[in-house]
Amino acid sequence: QDQFVESGGGLVQPGGSLKLSCEASGFILDYYAIGWFRQVPGKEREGVACMTKENDGSTFYAESVKGRFTMSKSKHRNMAYLQMDGLKPEDTAVYSCGAGAYYKDCRPNEFFYWGQGTQVTVPS
């Protein structure tokens, strides 16, 4: 059935880079707002980057990742991406992608389709 799958996580030294991918199957990703979120055990899931389906120029980035992370998507491949540069230990988390009708605050409750997540680890 409909699936939403993240990939690209791994262990990276501080200052390194990773590119995460989110592949949609069974539905057209371009019809949805898209968000990247991360979660650490014992803490609430937080929005990292969110993109509307109508205006890519309005992409939201959390203050903690501005200038380091870049979100993009491919209509042809039905995929979304998160390029992460200058990684820090505090970026360690499980990263998930979500899809929804729209967003205002880039909060998890604004999204209703989710992938299972991919682990990103940056040792201190």
Short mmCIF file of C-alpha atoms in Angstrom, two decimals:
data_model
loop_
_atom_site.label_atom_id
_atom_site.label_comp_id
_atom_site.label_asym_id
_atom_site.label_seq_id
_atom_site.Cartn_x
_atom_site.Cartn_y
_atom_site.Cartn_z
CA GLN A 1 0.00 0.00 0.00
CA ASP A 2 1.02 3.64 0.38
CA GLN A 3 4.53 3.94 1.81
CA PHE A 4 6.86 6.66 3.01
CA VAL A 5 10.45 5.54 3.60
CA GLU A 6 13.48 7.47 4.88
CA SER A 7 17.07 6.53 4.16
CA GLY A 8 20.58 8.00 4.33
CA GLY A 9 21.22 8.07 8.05
CA GLY A 10 24.44 6.92 9.66
CA LEU A 11 27.32 7.84 11.95
CA VAL A 12 29.22 10.99 11.00
CA GLN A 13 32.00 12.87 12.79
CA PRO A 14 31.34 16.46 13.93
CA GLY A 15 31.51 18.84 10.99
CA GLY A 16 30.58 16.13 8.51
CA SER A 17 27.63 15.89 6.14
CA LEU A 18 24.75 13.57 5.34
CA LYS A 19 21.89 13.68 2.86
CA LEU A 20 18.64 12.08 3.93
CA SER A 21 16.02 10.91 1.45
CA CYS A 22 12.31 10.32 1.83
CA GLU A 23 10.65 8.24 -0.88
CA ALA A 24 6.88 8.15 -1.35
CA SER A 25 5.08 5.34 -3.11
CA GLY A 26 1.36 4.95 -3.68
CA PHE A 27 0.69 8.68 -3.40
CA ILE A 28 1.93 11.85 -5.09
CA LEU A 29 4.23 13.70 -2.73
CA ASP A 30 3.96 16.93 -4.69
CA TYR A 31 0.32 17.24 -3.57
CA TYR A 32 1.35 17.61 0.08
CA ALA A 33 3.21 19.86 2.42
CA ILE A 34 6.37 18.03 3.54
CA GLY A 35 8.27 18.17 6.80
CA TRP A 36 11.45 16.77 8.31
CA PHE A 37 11.40 16.09 12.04
CA ARG A 38 13.75 14.62 14.60
CA GLN A 39 13.34 12.98 17.97
CA VAL A 40 15.63 11.98 20.82
CA PRO A 41 14.48 9.37 23.36
CA GLY A 42 12.65 11.05 26.22
CA LYS A 43 12.02 14.26 24.29
CA GLU A 44 9.24 15.48 22.02
CA ARG A 45 9.60 15.32 18.27
CA GLU A 46 10.65 18.68 16.84
CA GLY A 47 10.30 20.23 13.41
CA VAL A 48 13.55 20.66 11.49
CA ALA A 49 12.35 21.86 8.08
CA CYS A 50 8.95 22.19 6.43
CA MET A 51 7.97 23.00 2.86
CA THR A 52 4.60 23.99 1.41
CA LYS A 53 3.30 22.37 -1.75
CA GLU A 54 2.56 25.75 -3.35
CA ASN A 55 5.58 27.91 -2.59
CA ASP A 56 9.00 26.35 -2.07
CA GLY A 57 10.37 29.77 -1.16
CA SER A 58 8.52 29.65 2.16
CA THR A 59 10.52 26.70 3.50
CA PHE A 60 10.79 26.78 7.27
CA TYR A 61 13.97 25.88 9.13
CA ALA A 62 14.41 25.51 12.84
CA GLU A 63 16.72 28.16 14.23
CA SER A 64 19.15 25.49 15.37
CA VAL A 65 19.74 24.24 11.81
CA LYS A 66 19.55 27.44 9.74
CA GLY A 67 22.57 27.79 7.50
CA ARG A 68 23.47 24.11 7.92
CA PHE A 69 20.47 22.11 6.65
CA THR A 70 18.73 22.45 3.28
CA MET A 71 15.44 20.84 2.29
CA SER A 72 14.51 20.02 -1.30
CA LYS A 73 12.26 17.72 -3.31
CA SER A 74 12.02 16.05 -6.69
CA LYS A 75 8.61 15.96 -8.33
CA HIS A 76 9.85 13.49 -10.96
CA ARG A 77 11.28 11.06 -8.40
CA ASN A 78 8.48 11.60 -5.85
CA MET A 79 11.12 12.16 -3.15
CA ALA A 80 12.11 14.73 -0.56
CA TYR A 81 15.62 15.37 0.75
CA LEU A 82 17.40 16.92 3.68
CA GLN A 83 21.01 17.95 3.11
CA MET A 84 22.78 18.26 6.47
CA ASP A 85 26.15 20.01 6.67
CA GLY A 86 28.29 21.00 9.61
CA LEU A 87 26.76 18.29 11.79
CA LYS A 88 27.01 18.64 15.56
CA PRO A 89 26.56 16.12 18.39
CA GLU A 90 23.25 17.78 19.28
CA ASP A 91 21.94 16.79 15.83
CA THR A 92 21.95 13.15 16.91
CA ALA A 93 18.38 11.87 16.60
CA VAL A 94 15.98 9.75 14.61
CA TYR A 95 14.91 11.77 11.59
CA SER A 96 11.47 11.25 10.05
CA CYS A 97 9.63 12.76 7.13
CA GLY A 98 5.95 13.64 7.19
CA ALA A 99 3.28 14.78 4.75
CA GLY A 100 0.18 16.84 5.39
CA ALA A 101 -2.34 19.15 3.80
CA TYR A 102 -0.53 22.28 4.95
CA TYR A 103 1.54 23.62 7.82
CA LYS A 104 1.82 26.81 9.81
CA ASP A 105 4.28 26.12 12.60
CA CYS A 106 6.12 23.00 11.35
CA ARG A 107 4.77 20.94 14.23
CA PRO A 108 4.22 17.17 14.13
CA ASN A 109 0.47 17.47 14.66
CA GLU A 110 0.17 19.27 11.32
CA PHE A 111 1.27 16.13 9.44
CA PHE A 112 -0.50 12.79 9.10
CA TYR A 113 1.65 10.55 6.87
CA TRP A 114 4.95 9.40 8.39
CA GLY A 115 7.95 7.28 7.60
CA GLN A 116 9.61 5.02 10.16
CA GLY A 117 12.69 7.20 10.56
CA THR A 118 16.44 6.93 10.02
CA GLN A 119 19.10 7.26 12.72
CA VAL A 120 21.68 10.05 12.53
CA THR A 121 24.52 9.86 15.06
CA VAL A 122 27.20 12.50 15.57
CA PRO A 123 29.58 11.55 18.40
CA SER A 124 30.89 14.16 20.81
#
